[in-house]
XYZ file of C-alpha atoms in Angstrom:
787
model
C 39.427 42.398 56.015
C 36.176 44.176 56.967
C 35.475 45.970 60.223
C 33.261 43.130 61.232
C 36.149 40.691 61.055
C 38.417 43.030 62.915
C 35.950 43.445 65.785
C 35.576 39.679 66.129
C 32.043 39.597 64.711
C 28.744 41.129 65.883
C 27.751 41.069 69.510
C 24.718 39.029 70.483
C 22.653 42.059 71.409
C 23.486 43.747 68.086
C 22.605 40.586 66.140
C 19.215 40.491 67.770
C 18.560 44.114 66.771
C 19.584 43.613 63.115
C 17.000 42.347 60.622
C 17.066 38.689 59.639
C 19.682 37.925 56.969
C 18.659 35.697 54.012
C 20.564 32.399 53.673
C 21.275 33.087 50.022
C 23.027 36.365 50.908
C 25.203 34.652 53.505
C 26.142 31.919 51.053
C 26.991 34.449 48.325
C 29.137 36.465 50.750
C 30.955 33.278 51.835
C 31.691 32.319 48.213
C 32.933 35.814 47.451
C 35.301 35.778 50.444
C 36.659 32.371 49.433
C 37.283 33.538 45.879
C 39.009 36.703 47.120
C 41.286 34.755 49.435
C 42.178 32.331 46.633
C 42.980 35.223 44.315
C 45.104 37.040 46.973
C 47.087 33.908 47.838
C 47.948 33.467 44.211
C 48.973 37.106 43.584
C 50.904 37.805 46.803
C 52.695 34.509 47.204
C 56.111 36.295 47.691
C 57.094 39.345 49.782
C 58.269 41.375 46.810
C 54.741 41.161 45.379
C 53.395 43.365 48.200
C 54.904 46.403 46.475
C 52.002 46.317 43.967
C 49.337 46.174 46.727
C 48.473 49.825 46.213
C 47.866 49.362 42.523
C 45.521 46.424 43.111
C 43.645 48.323 45.857
C 43.111 51.330 43.606
C 41.877 49.164 40.729
C 39.460 47.235 42.933
C 38.145 50.470 44.434
C 37.352 51.831 40.956
C 35.610 48.585 39.968
C 33.559 48.638 43.205
C 32.424 52.223 42.671
C 31.429 51.457 39.065
C 29.317 48.485 40.144
C 27.651 50.497 42.869
C 26.711 53.302 40.437
C 25.153 50.811 38.029
C 23.205 49.198 40.879
C 21.875 52.553 41.965
C 20.645 53.388 38.427
C 18.911 50.002 38.156
C 17.237 50.373 41.523
C 16.137 53.925 40.644
C 14.479 52.810 37.354
C 12.782 49.938 39.171
C 11.390 52.253 41.814
C 10.013 54.582 39.117
C 8.185 51.680 37.446
C 6.713 50.594 40.747
C 5.450 54.104 41.374
C 3.770 54.296 37.968
C 2.069 50.942 38.570
C 0.740 52.055 41.927
C -0.753 55.172 40.300
C -2.569 53.025 37.721
C -3.995 50.794 40.427
C -5.375 53.845 42.291
C -7.113 55.086 39.090
C -8.616 51.631 38.417
C -9.984 51.425 41.927
C -11.749 54.779 41.478
C -13.342 53.655 38.204
C -14.570 50.397 39.760
C -16.276 52.349 42.478
C -18.180 54.400 39.857
C -19.258 51.267 37.905
C -20.428 49.548 41.082
C -22.497 52.600 41.962
C -24.133 52.623 38.467
C -24.979 48.893 38.666
C -26.613 49.425 41.984
C -28.860 52.085 40.485
C -29.767 49.778 37.542
C -30.700 46.973 39.928
C -33.016 49.299 41.849
C -34.721 50.394 38.590
C -35.112 46.741 37.431
C -36.791 45.811 40.691
C -39.257 48.654 40.215
C -40.103 47.530 36.572
C -40.711 43.867 37.493
C -44.087 44.693 38.914
C -45.143 46.289 35.557
C -44.061 43.170 33.576
C -46.233 40.949 35.730
C -49.188 43.102 34.829
C -48.470 42.638 31.050
C -48.325 38.809 31.201
C -52.099 38.583 31.376
C -52.454 40.868 28.357
C -50.032 38.664 26.374
C -52.021 35.528 27.053
C -55.225 37.274 26.031
C -53.558 38.450 22.785
C -52.357 34.905 21.895
C -55.772 33.436 22.566
C -57.352 36.150 20.449
C -55.008 35.421 17.545
C -55.718 31.690 17.715
C -59.441 32.280 17.858
C -59.204 34.669 14.909
C -57.273 32.029 12.914
C -59.812 29.368 13.840
C -62.719 31.555 12.788
C -61.060 32.516 9.478
C -60.152 28.865 8.712
C -63.510 27.341 9.588
C -64.935 27.656 6.038
C -61.792 26.043 4.648
C -61.770 23.289 7.207
C -65.402 22.450 6.478
C -64.660 22.228 2.737
C -61.498 20.087 3.000
C -63.216 16.726 2.607
C -65.301 17.866 -0.351
C -62.191 19.304 -2.081
C -60.309 16.065 -1.460
C -63.108 14.048 -3.056
C -63.330 16.392 -6.003
C -59.568 16.304 -6.512
C -59.648 12.507 -6.456
C -62.200 12.543 -9.272
C -60.007 14.900 -11.256
C -57.005 12.623 -10.800
C -58.963 9.560 -11.858
C -60.122 11.313 -15.001
C -56.516 12.435 -15.672
C -57.361 16.126 -15.520
C -53.967 16.531 -13.996
C -53.558 20.311 -14.130
C -56.891 20.960 -12.397
C -56.207 18.247 -9.854
C -52.790 19.725 -9.115
C -54.244 23.219 -8.669
C -56.742 21.887 -6.079
C -53.966 19.924 -4.413
C -51.787 23.023 -4.131
C -54.728 24.897 -2.534
C -55.249 22.126 0.014
C -51.557 22.050 0.850
C -51.574 25.830 1.272
C -54.473 25.547 3.783
C -52.648 22.822 5.672
C -49.450 24.877 5.847
C -51.349 28.007 7.001
C -53.107 26.105 9.779
C -49.886 24.596 11.024
C -48.078 27.921 10.894
C -50.897 29.755 12.730
C -51.002 27.072 15.397
C -47.288 27.673 15.897
C -48.258 31.211 17.021
C -46.638 33.107 14.220
C -49.839 35.030 13.461
C -49.704 37.222 16.618
C -47.928 40.499 15.893
C -45.114 41.363 18.247
C -44.867 37.811 19.642
C -42.136 35.246 19.225
C -44.544 32.352 18.695
C -45.230 29.292 20.787
C -44.206 25.701 20.228
C -46.891 23.505 18.735
C -47.622 20.435 20.829
C -47.261 17.024 19.230
C -50.900 16.291 19.950
C -52.114 19.384 18.064
C -49.821 18.686 15.132
C -51.009 15.084 14.950
C -54.610 16.299 14.996
C -53.983 18.599 12.015
C -52.153 15.926 10.039
C -54.921 13.412 10.583
C -57.519 15.924 9.446
C -55.502 16.617 6.274
C -54.510 12.958 5.742
C -56.401 12.905 2.454
C -53.934 15.446 1.072
C -51.033 13.002 1.348
C -53.044 10.287 -0.396
C -53.886 12.753 -3.147
C -50.160 13.469 -3.618
C -49.467 9.750 -3.990
C -52.362 9.237 -6.405
C -51.386 12.251 -8.495
C -47.749 11.096 -8.587
C -48.817 7.613 -9.659
C -50.884 8.992 -12.554
C -48.141 11.461 -13.378
C -45.438 8.807 -13.674
C -47.760 6.562 -15.662
C -48.163 9.376 -18.175
C -44.393 10.016 -18.254
C -43.664 6.280 -18.659
C -45.996 6.078 -21.646
C -44.747 9.354 -23.091
C -43.529 7.749 -26.348
C -46.949 6.292 -27.106
C -48.745 9.472 -26.067
C -46.447 11.619 -28.210
C -47.564 9.748 -31.323
C -51.278 10.032 -30.414
C -52.069 12.886 -27.996
C -49.150 14.591 -26.227
C -51.436 16.801 -24.064
C -51.261 14.580 -20.931
C -47.473 14.475 -21.211
C -47.301 18.286 -21.474
C -49.564 18.593 -18.435
C -47.303 16.207 -16.505
C -44.214 18.269 -17.402
C -45.960 21.495 -16.284
C -46.850 19.905 -12.938
C -43.253 18.730 -12.489
C -42.000 22.242 -13.142
C -44.530 23.756 -10.662
C -43.395 21.334 -7.970
C -39.751 22.037 -8.718
C -40.392 25.805 -8.450
C -42.204 25.331 -5.103
C -39.306 23.240 -3.779
C -36.779 25.878 -4.795
C -38.836 28.764 -3.332
C -39.292 27.039 0.031
C -35.625 26.085 0.266
C -34.519 29.631 -0.606
C -36.921 31.150 1.947
C -35.670 28.781 4.604
C -32.086 29.675 3.739
C -32.721 33.427 4.009
C -34.764 33.356 7.236
C -32.691 30.751 9.020
C -34.388 29.361 12.149
C -37.292 31.887 12.104
C -38.789 30.633 8.812
C -41.700 28.305 8.371
C -40.854 24.608 8.682
C -40.899 22.641 5.440
C -44.290 21.004 4.773
C -44.525 17.219 4.938
C -42.986 15.535 1.902
C -40.966 18.548 0.792
C -38.804 18.826 -1.213
C -40.428 16.352 -3.614
C -37.706 16.501 -6.315
C -40.166 15.499 -9.024
C -37.883 16.623 -11.832
C -35.274 14.102 -10.754
C -38.020 11.502 -10.452
C -39.146 12.410 -13.996
C -35.807 11.306 -15.451
C -35.785 8.173 -13.298
C -39.190 7.162 -14.665
C -37.931 7.877 -18.180
C -34.989 5.511 -17.670
C -37.273 2.875 -16.134
C -39.465 3.075 -19.231
C -36.389 2.483 -21.404
C -35.223 -0.479 -19.319
C -38.702 -2.054 -19.542
C -37.782 -3.094 -23.105
C -35.178 -5.500 -21.797
C -37.021 -7.037 -18.841
C -38.974 -9.579 -20.875
C -35.914 -10.851 -22.771
C -34.794 -14.328 -21.710
C -32.082 -16.732 -22.792
C -34.516 -19.214 -24.338
C -36.067 -16.577 -26.606
C -32.737 -15.491 -28.064
C -30.924 -18.783 -28.710
C -29.037 -19.148 -31.988
C -30.265 -16.848 -34.777
C -32.777 -15.355 -32.353
C -30.049 -13.302 -30.679
C -29.116 -11.526 -33.911
C -32.809 -10.860 -34.531
C -33.193 -9.553 -31.015
C -30.260 -7.154 -31.442
C -31.664 -5.996 -34.769
C -35.047 -5.387 -33.137
C -33.300 -3.428 -30.392
C -31.573 -1.290 -32.998
C -34.788 -0.415 -34.839
C -36.745 0.073 -31.618
C -34.176 2.392 -30.056
C -33.757 4.444 -33.216
C -37.553 4.744 -33.577
C -37.862 5.885 -29.965
C -35.055 8.396 -30.400
C -36.741 9.805 -33.476
C -39.976 10.215 -31.488
C -38.102 11.902 -28.647
C -36.251 14.275 -30.982
C -39.208 15.261 -33.159
C -42.102 15.140 -30.660
C -41.242 14.810 -26.977
C -38.370 17.272 -27.086
C -40.833 20.038 -28.003
C -43.054 19.186 -25.011
C -40.442 19.941 -22.338
C -38.371 23.016 -21.445
C -35.044 23.330 -23.314
C -32.966 22.828 -20.187
C -34.329 19.271 -19.918
C -32.099 18.181 -22.868
C -34.527 15.292 -23.246
C -32.802 13.693 -26.234
C -29.469 13.688 -24.402
C -31.112 12.222 -21.305
C -32.847 9.529 -23.376
C -29.545 8.690 -25.072
C -27.850 8.248 -21.708
C -30.733 6.119 -20.439
C -30.606 3.882 -23.530
C -26.837 3.536 -23.182
C -26.993 2.561 -19.505
C -29.798 0.072 -20.086
C -27.932 -1.460 -23.022
C -24.792 -1.754 -20.904
C -26.721 -3.669 -18.251
C -28.578 -5.826 -20.792
C -25.476 -6.751 -22.792
C -23.636 -7.540 -19.562
C -26.442 -10.007 -18.841
C -26.318 -11.435 -22.369
C -22.529 -11.843 -22.163
C -22.960 -14.072 -19.135
C -25.049 -16.609 -21.069
C -23.586 -19.789 -22.548
C -23.265 -18.481 -26.097
C -22.103 -20.242 -29.224
C -19.564 -18.721 -31.597
C -22.225 -17.345 -33.967
C -24.062 -15.679 -31.085
C -20.862 -14.166 -29.701
C -20.013 -12.859 -33.176
C -23.454 -11.215 -33.396
C -22.900 -9.490 -30.022
C -19.351 -8.343 -30.835
C -20.271 -7.091 -34.292
C -23.285 -5.219 -32.887
C -21.279 -3.649 -30.063
C -18.177 -2.649 -32.036
C -19.639 -1.709 -35.399
C -23.413 -1.387 -35.569
C -23.910 0.519 -32.314
C -21.460 3.314 -33.167
C -22.276 3.383 -36.880
C -24.290 6.027 -38.682
C -27.308 3.733 -38.399
C -27.348 4.157 -34.611
C -25.426 6.365 -32.222
C -23.230 7.724 -34.992
C -26.247 9.224 -36.767
C -25.545 12.885 -37.658
C -28.683 14.095 -35.842
C -27.627 12.278 -32.673
C -24.013 13.431 -32.923
C -25.320 17.008 -32.578
C -26.858 16.082 -29.235
C -23.952 14.077 -27.808
C -20.621 12.686 -28.957
C -20.273 8.932 -28.714
C -17.155 9.437 -26.565
C -19.323 11.043 -23.872
C -21.356 7.867 -23.533
C -18.315 5.683 -23.011
C -17.878 2.085 -24.201
C -20.932 -0.142 -24.350
C -18.874 -3.024 -22.939
C -15.798 -2.604 -20.772
C -12.431 -3.639 -22.172
C -12.249 -6.536 -19.718
C -15.699 -7.821 -20.737
C -14.807 -7.371 -24.398
C -11.660 -9.466 -23.977
C -13.649 -12.125 -22.132
C -16.181 -12.253 -24.979
C -13.403 -12.538 -27.554
C -11.762 -15.321 -25.550
C -15.106 -17.141 -25.360
C -15.513 -16.715 -29.111
C -12.031 -18.084 -29.832
C -12.614 -20.983 -27.432
C -15.926 -21.838 -29.110
C -14.420 -21.598 -32.609
C -11.459 -23.687 -31.496
C -13.758 -26.426 -30.311
C -15.551 -26.407 -33.670
C -12.283 -26.279 -35.638
C -10.852 -29.167 -33.633
C -13.923 -31.280 -34.335
C -13.856 -30.482 -38.050
C -10.141 -31.239 -38.302
C -10.666 -34.540 -36.527
C -13.449 -35.463 -38.964
C -11.348 -34.346 -41.934
C -8.465 -36.524 -40.763
C -10.798 -39.504 -40.375
C -12.026 -38.956 -43.940
C -8.400 -38.738 -45.087
C -7.518 -42.037 -43.418
C -10.551 -43.611 -45.030
C -9.452 -42.320 -48.455
C -6.069 -43.990 -48.016
C -7.775 -47.382 -47.999
C -9.590 -46.805 -51.288
C -8.867 -49.174 -54.146
C -8.359 -46.395 -56.641
C -5.839 -43.730 -57.484
C -6.044 -40.369 -55.615
C -7.730 -37.411 -57.266
C -5.677 -34.864 -59.188
C -5.993 -31.109 -59.517
C -5.999 -29.095 -62.737
C -2.177 -29.330 -62.878
C -2.166 -33.106 -62.569
C -0.846 -33.239 -58.980
C -2.208 -35.755 -56.512
C -4.390 -34.394 -53.700
C -7.216 -35.315 -51.350
C -9.978 -33.303 -49.683
C -7.992 -32.661 -46.467
C -6.078 -29.464 -47.413
C -9.143 -27.922 -49.060
C -11.279 -28.468 -45.955
C -8.612 -27.185 -43.562
C -7.652 -24.165 -45.674
C -11.203 -23.024 -46.323
C -12.141 -23.466 -42.676
C -9.213 -21.442 -41.300
C -9.483 -18.680 -43.905
C -13.238 -18.379 -43.376
C -12.790 -18.111 -39.606
C -10.118 -15.436 -40.053
C -12.335 -13.500 -42.486
C -15.312 -13.609 -40.109
C -13.157 -12.572 -37.132
C -11.752 -9.645 -39.110
C -15.310 -8.316 -39.451
C -15.145 -7.746 -35.684
C -11.578 -6.529 -35.148
C -7.961 -7.162 -36.084
C -7.165 -8.399 -32.597
C -9.888 -11.056 -32.829
C -8.617 -11.992 -36.295
C -5.111 -12.422 -34.855
C -6.403 -14.537 -31.969
C -8.409 -16.696 -34.373
C -5.413 -17.195 -36.674
C -3.182 -18.078 -33.733
C -5.775 -20.581 -32.571
C -6.003 -22.033 -36.087
C -2.233 -22.384 -36.288
C -2.162 -24.218 -32.951
C -4.872 -26.578 -34.133
C -3.118 -27.106 -37.471
C 0.060 -28.010 -35.605
C -1.886 -30.580 -33.565
C -3.508 -31.918 -36.734
C -0.143 -32.280 -38.467
C 1.303 -34.150 -35.497
C -1.625 -36.580 -35.653
C -1.232 -36.694 -39.434
C 2.427 -37.685 -39.084
C 1.496 -40.405 -36.584
C -1.160 -41.622 -39.015
C 1.479 -41.821 -41.770
C 3.702 -43.928 -39.532
C 0.818 -46.263 -38.747
C -0.108 -46.366 -42.443
C 3.430 -47.501 -43.261
C 3.404 -50.175 -40.554
C 0.052 -51.493 -41.756
C 1.310 -51.633 -45.321
C 4.379 -53.635 -44.314
C 2.180 -56.076 -42.392
C -0.195 -56.513 -45.342
C 2.516 -56.569 -47.976
C 2.138 -60.284 -48.613
C -1.564 -59.934 -49.413
C -0.954 -56.781 -51.498
C -4.235 -55.286 -50.318
C -3.326 -51.605 -50.781
C -2.111 -51.227 -54.362
C -2.130 -47.439 -54.148
C -0.062 -47.095 -50.991
C 2.677 -45.102 -52.745
C 0.155 -42.910 -54.540
C -1.472 -41.776 -51.314
C 1.907 -41.121 -49.735
C 2.681 -38.800 -52.625
C -0.770 -37.195 -52.281
C -0.004 -36.584 -48.582
C 3.186 -34.768 -49.556
C 1.260 -32.551 -51.996
C -1.325 -31.904 -49.272
C 1.405 -30.723 -46.916
C 2.707 -28.311 -49.561
C -0.791 -26.830 -49.972
C -1.143 -26.523 -46.198
C 2.238 -24.833 -46.011
C 1.120 -22.197 -48.517
C -2.068 -21.642 -46.536
C -0.123 -21.411 -43.262
C 2.277 -18.821 -44.643
C -0.682 -16.804 -45.935
C -2.302 -16.855 -42.488
C 0.936 -15.856 -40.775
C 1.319 -12.906 -43.137
C -2.132 -11.695 -42.088
C -1.055 -11.455 -38.451
C -0.401 -7.903 -37.281
C 3.009 -6.997 -35.866
C 1.528 -6.565 -32.359
C -0.044 -10.013 -32.201
C 3.085 -11.801 -30.968
C 3.285 -9.613 -27.833
C -0.344 -10.258 -26.909
C -0.030 -14.024 -26.525
C 1.696 -15.527 -23.526
C 1.895 -19.060 -24.988
C 4.726 -20.322 -27.140
C 4.059 -19.301 -30.763
C 2.644 -22.162 -32.819
C 4.994 -24.059 -35.126
C 2.844 -25.523 -37.908
C 5.649 -25.074 -40.438
C 7.973 -27.222 -38.350
C 5.209 -29.813 -37.971
C 4.646 -29.673 -41.725
C 8.339 -30.251 -42.362
C 8.333 -33.233 -40.000
C 5.281 -34.696 -41.738
C 6.855 -34.215 -45.188
C 10.102 -35.804 -44.031
C 8.211 -38.775 -42.647
C 6.220 -39.202 -45.871
C 9.381 -38.923 -47.992
C 11.061 -41.479 -45.763
C 8.153 -43.876 -46.264
C 8.341 -43.303 -50.049
C 12.051 -44.131 -50.013
C 11.376 -47.194 -47.865
C 8.880 -48.382 -50.444
C 11.399 -47.728 -53.210
C 14.060 -49.691 -51.338
C 11.570 -52.498 -50.791
C 10.945 -52.720 -54.530
C 14.656 -52.430 -55.406
C 15.816 -55.009 -52.884
C 15.161 -58.135 -55.046
C 17.217 -56.673 -57.895
C 19.993 -55.383 -55.653
C 20.496 -58.855 -54.253
C 21.470 -60.077 -57.715
C 24.117 -57.417 -58.334
C 27.902 -57.593 -57.806
C 28.044 -61.331 -57.332
C 30.244 -63.852 -59.150
C 27.301 -65.249 -61.070
C 26.303 -61.725 -62.111
C 29.833 -61.131 -63.337
C 30.064 -64.463 -65.142
C 26.728 -64.162 -67.001
C 27.304 -60.602 -68.174
C 23.543 -60.054 -68.399
C 22.189 -56.523 -67.881
C 18.616 -57.655 -67.323
C 18.792 -57.060 -63.592
C 20.040 -53.525 -64.132
C 17.310 -52.828 -66.657
C 14.644 -54.134 -64.292
C 16.075 -51.938 -61.541
C 15.924 -48.966 -63.918
C 12.316 -49.854 -64.720
C 11.406 -49.616 -61.043
C 13.186 -46.261 -60.797
C 11.476 -44.972 -63.934
C 8.072 -45.938 -62.606
C 8.790 -44.140 -59.319
C 10.028 -41.067 -61.130
C 6.841 -40.996 -63.132
C 4.824 -41.061 -59.898
C 7.027 -38.353 -58.364
C 5.936 -36.058 -61.164
C 2.496 -36.029 -59.516
C 3.988 -34.269 -56.461
C 4.091 -30.499 -56.179
C 7.482 -28.808 -56.254
C 9.814 -28.468 -54.410
C 9.128 -31.899 -52.936
C 9.173 -33.403 -56.433
C 12.866 -32.430 -56.863
C 13.549 -33.546 -53.319
C 12.150 -37.024 -54.023
C 14.178 -37.265 -57.244
C 17.377 -36.390 -55.401
C 16.604 -38.805 -52.598
C 15.910 -41.507 -55.157
C 19.356 -40.999 -56.733
C 21.043 -41.010 -53.340
C 19.206 -44.148 -52.260
C 20.099 -45.960 -55.475
C 23.802 -45.107 -55.234
C 24.009 -45.798 -51.494
C 22.337 -49.188 -51.819
C 24.505 -50.095 -54.837
C 27.655 -49.222 -52.892
C 26.289 -51.008 -49.819
C 25.973 -54.216 -51.872
C 29.495 -53.603 -53.188
C 30.818 -53.297 -49.612
C 29.443 -56.714 -48.720
C 32.372 -58.224 -50.654
C 30.249 -60.712 -52.551
C 32.815 -60.585 -55.307
C 36.604 -60.591 -54.681
C 38.670 -60.405 -57.847
C 41.171 -63.186 -58.449
C 43.144 -61.634 -61.253
C 43.475 -58.572 -63.432
C 40.941 -59.868 -65.929
C 38.213 -60.070 -63.279
C 39.130 -56.608 -62.033
C 38.797 -55.217 -65.533
C 35.556 -57.070 -66.103
C 34.093 -55.854 -62.764
C 35.089 -52.278 -63.515
C 33.470 -52.430 -66.939
C 30.210 -53.817 -65.525
C 30.121 -51.164 -62.790
C 30.792 -48.423 -65.349
C 28.028 -49.826 -67.542
C 25.572 -49.858 -64.634
C 26.566 -46.305 -63.775
C 25.976 -45.260 -67.376
C 22.522 -46.856 -67.395
C 21.562 -45.130 -64.196
C 23.023 -41.796 -65.305
C 21.150 -41.884 -68.589
C 17.950 -42.771 -66.770
C 18.219 -40.020 -64.197
C 19.341 -37.354 -66.639
C 16.478 -38.115 -68.980
C 13.893 -38.056 -66.234
C 15.225 -34.860 -64.692
C 15.249 -33.134 -68.076
C 11.623 -34.094 -68.524
C 10.881 -32.351 -65.269
C 12.594 -29.239 -66.528
C 15.211 -28.870 -63.810
C 18.745 -30.063 -63.175
C 19.691 -31.200 -59.700
C 22.863 -29.838 -58.188
C 23.357 -33.133 -56.330
C 25.313 -35.726 -58.373
C 25.783 -38.925 -56.368
C 26.136 -40.918 -59.625
C 29.724 -39.686 -59.940
C 30.737 -42.120 -57.184
C 30.197 -45.298 -59.235
C 32.680 -44.390 -62.022
C 35.231 -43.425 -59.353
C 34.897 -46.842 -57.719
C 35.127 -48.521 -61.123
C 38.369 -46.641 -61.842
C 39.696 -47.690 -58.439
C 39.056 -51.339 -59.283
C 40.403 -50.952 -62.864
C 43.763 -49.520 -61.708
C 46.510 -51.899 -62.919
C 49.482 -50.654 -60.880
C 48.893 -51.284 -57.135
C 51.651 -48.821 -56.281
C 49.396 -46.050 -57.602
C 46.685 -46.899 -55.065
C 48.061 -44.353 -52.627
C 47.505 -41.560 -55.124
C 44.073 -42.957 -56.048
C 42.979 -43.091 -52.411
C 44.165 -39.496 -51.930
C 41.914 -38.379 -54.775
C 39.051 -40.459 -53.370
C 39.424 -38.855 -49.934
C 39.560 -35.396 -51.500
C 36.221 -35.961 -53.285
C 34.532 -37.860 -50.441
C 36.030 -36.764 -47.117
C 33.568 -38.897 -45.121
C 35.067 -42.170 -46.411
C 36.549 -44.255 -43.605
C 39.444 -46.658 -43.421
C 36.939 -49.561 -43.268
C 35.513 -48.519 -46.643
C 38.998 -48.253 -48.155
C 39.951 -51.590 -46.653
C 36.934 -53.233 -48.331
C 37.908 -51.659 -51.658
C 41.398 -53.073 -51.279
C 39.951 -56.479 -50.417
C 37.701 -56.489 -53.503
C 40.738 -55.786 -55.721
C 42.388 -58.910 -54.394
C 45.942 -57.850 -55.399
C 46.977 -55.466 -52.646
C 50.004 -56.549 -50.624
C 50.285 -56.035 -46.911
C 52.841 -53.254 -47.308
C 50.740 -51.321 -49.794
C 47.669 -51.775 -47.586
C 49.577 -50.466 -44.576
C 50.846 -47.478 -46.536
C 47.373 -46.635 -47.839
C 45.734 -46.961 -44.431
C 48.498 -44.917 -42.769
C 48.003 -42.209 -45.375
C 44.268 -42.329 -44.808
C 44.730 -42.069 -41.059
C 47.043 -39.057 -41.409
C 44.855 -37.170 -43.914
C 41.365 -36.840 -42.438
C 40.115 -33.510 -43.825
C 37.037 -31.889 -42.226
C 33.762 -32.016 -44.077
C 33.318 -28.869 -46.197
C 30.277 -26.662 -45.731
C 27.241 -27.875 -47.677
C 28.751 -31.314 -48.274
C 26.265 -34.174 -47.915
C 27.963 -37.317 -46.611
C 27.389 -40.456 -48.620
C 29.686 -43.036 -47.038
C 28.310 -42.237 -43.577
C 25.072 -43.959 -44.645
C 26.958 -47.081 -45.795
C 27.849 -49.445 -43.004
C 30.663 -51.928 -43.581
C 29.747 -55.424 -42.355
C 31.871 -56.621 -39.460
C 34.411 -59.194 -40.687
C 34.034 -62.647 -39.194
C 37.011 -63.751 -37.132
C 38.653 -66.940 -38.502
C 38.920 -69.849 -36.136
C 42.379 -70.374 -34.682
C 43.998 -72.114 -31.780
C 44.919 -69.858 -28.872
C 48.636 -69.381 -29.276
C 50.936 -67.026 -27.498
C 50.987 -64.726 -30.528
C 47.164 -64.475 -30.582
C 47.135 -63.877 -26.878
């Protein structure tokens, strides 16, 4: 505990004598006492701990003395810094006293000199007035002669003595600038100048107003000379040379004034009115305006149809003639840095870009669009125009850029394709109408040099599409591809209409069959098939011309003219077979009946063969491979219809003799047909892989079989050869035999039901086309068994 605590605290009189204690110090002392008491109560909680009181006291005494020594060193260094700062403040105060004393002396001297300055103000005013009067006196002769010089300069301009007129104009401008500058007060030596009042400046400008009019008049004549530079170069280039010299003088004056103003800053002369004139820049603007004047008089009405190609040709010759004049004449009349030929090339290119953009917006036909595209893509960059060797030295064509943007070029090509498509569609429609008219003719179709039937339709279509592709290729491959794609789309549409026309042609023929109006119906069907083959060849040729990139450029579904051709050929072949069936039907009705079997006459078969022979002879007028296809279809139709008549069960054998007789007649008919077909096919020079005639001998052998127990083996062989045969067909065969018991029938049908092999690859079903007539149910009373 401290002495203060032991004495019970300070007395009131002592507290009043002590200085005031800070609250922060009291609070810190209170916290320190509390911490010390807490520490002591924790260390000396038992009596035996008091033995180490001396050690703790010694340690705390050492710590206290260390802290006090550090505090003393800190306080000492702080006091030294404070002393040094006070010394600096004393030195600064002494220096401020000296400066204040010197300023006082300067103020006294300034007050004494103010009286002398007032005396010089009057002399300054007199000097300025003297300078202005001197300038007025020296400028009086010039001012009196201004109007006469203006009039004289006007006469020089009117007579196109441009160099003399410009010299006088420069002199007048120099006088005007000198007067304005002198009125600003810059002529008085040793003075800073005075501001010119707006009234004085307006007075000077009004007096020299004729100078500004002279500048306008001279510029007008100057640009008229520059605009007619091409004509002057061929006659008398002197005015053009004078105009170029004036432009260069003005450009030099502009540069000199701007450089002087840049060096002197705000103390330089102000720029004269109308400066800088930038006449060199104006020179090239007038040159481009003269180039564009060629295109201003062109209108849509003057360039319709062939006139547009003539207009483009005239442009080509006019531009090349002007460029030759510029290179050989005008280029020598201007400084080299003008690069006049290059500038004229750029001007021509820009004007052509604008003019062709205007032309592209017109309602153009396909021929006009072709003329524009061919001129832009080929003629313009050829050696006859911008690709000329002399012009390539001046500027590469790549520097000029495209004459028409890629977007505009694509729009033009699309317009061309759309226009051609409209024309192609109309021509195809007319060609189809002519074709339909030809079908009604009462004469045989025309034949080509090989003897094949044909009409004018494929020739018209092929020549039209190939010609359009050839013309489009003269522009670009991409346009050729677009044109071919368009032609293929239109051909597909034509073939769809052609197929519909064939269907209607067949319906009309069936309606008019009784009157027999169209005797050459079959001939024109065969001619249509040959036409489709020619169109297929043409289509494949067009598709081969397409580039590999064309498919990726078209968003629509690729055209399918080949598929449409195949559909049209199938429809025509079907109509041919329908006509064949119609002619065979009367003879088929007389086959495989009991009367036919009893008479034993082969006349019906021979007549049927005569019809087939006549058809085969007509099929020879069809181009391969459809000729072979018709021959095969004819054999299939004959066999299918023969078997169909057989399946109608017109003849059911009563005994073995009838079965043998029926088998012999069927084998004989098969032999007649086989001999006919083999002879006709040999004449054609090819052997068909399809052999439907083998079915008739198989059926004859089935009927001829004497032992019914062998029918199971016979049916197995029949199913192996013709896997599409059904149990209904076999049941009819068993019925026609007339000697098959119920047990044998059940065995055969069970065998047939168990052995149903899948159709082999490439096998053409024959029994699937032969429908078995539904047996009529015999009348019976409703018994329990039937129920």
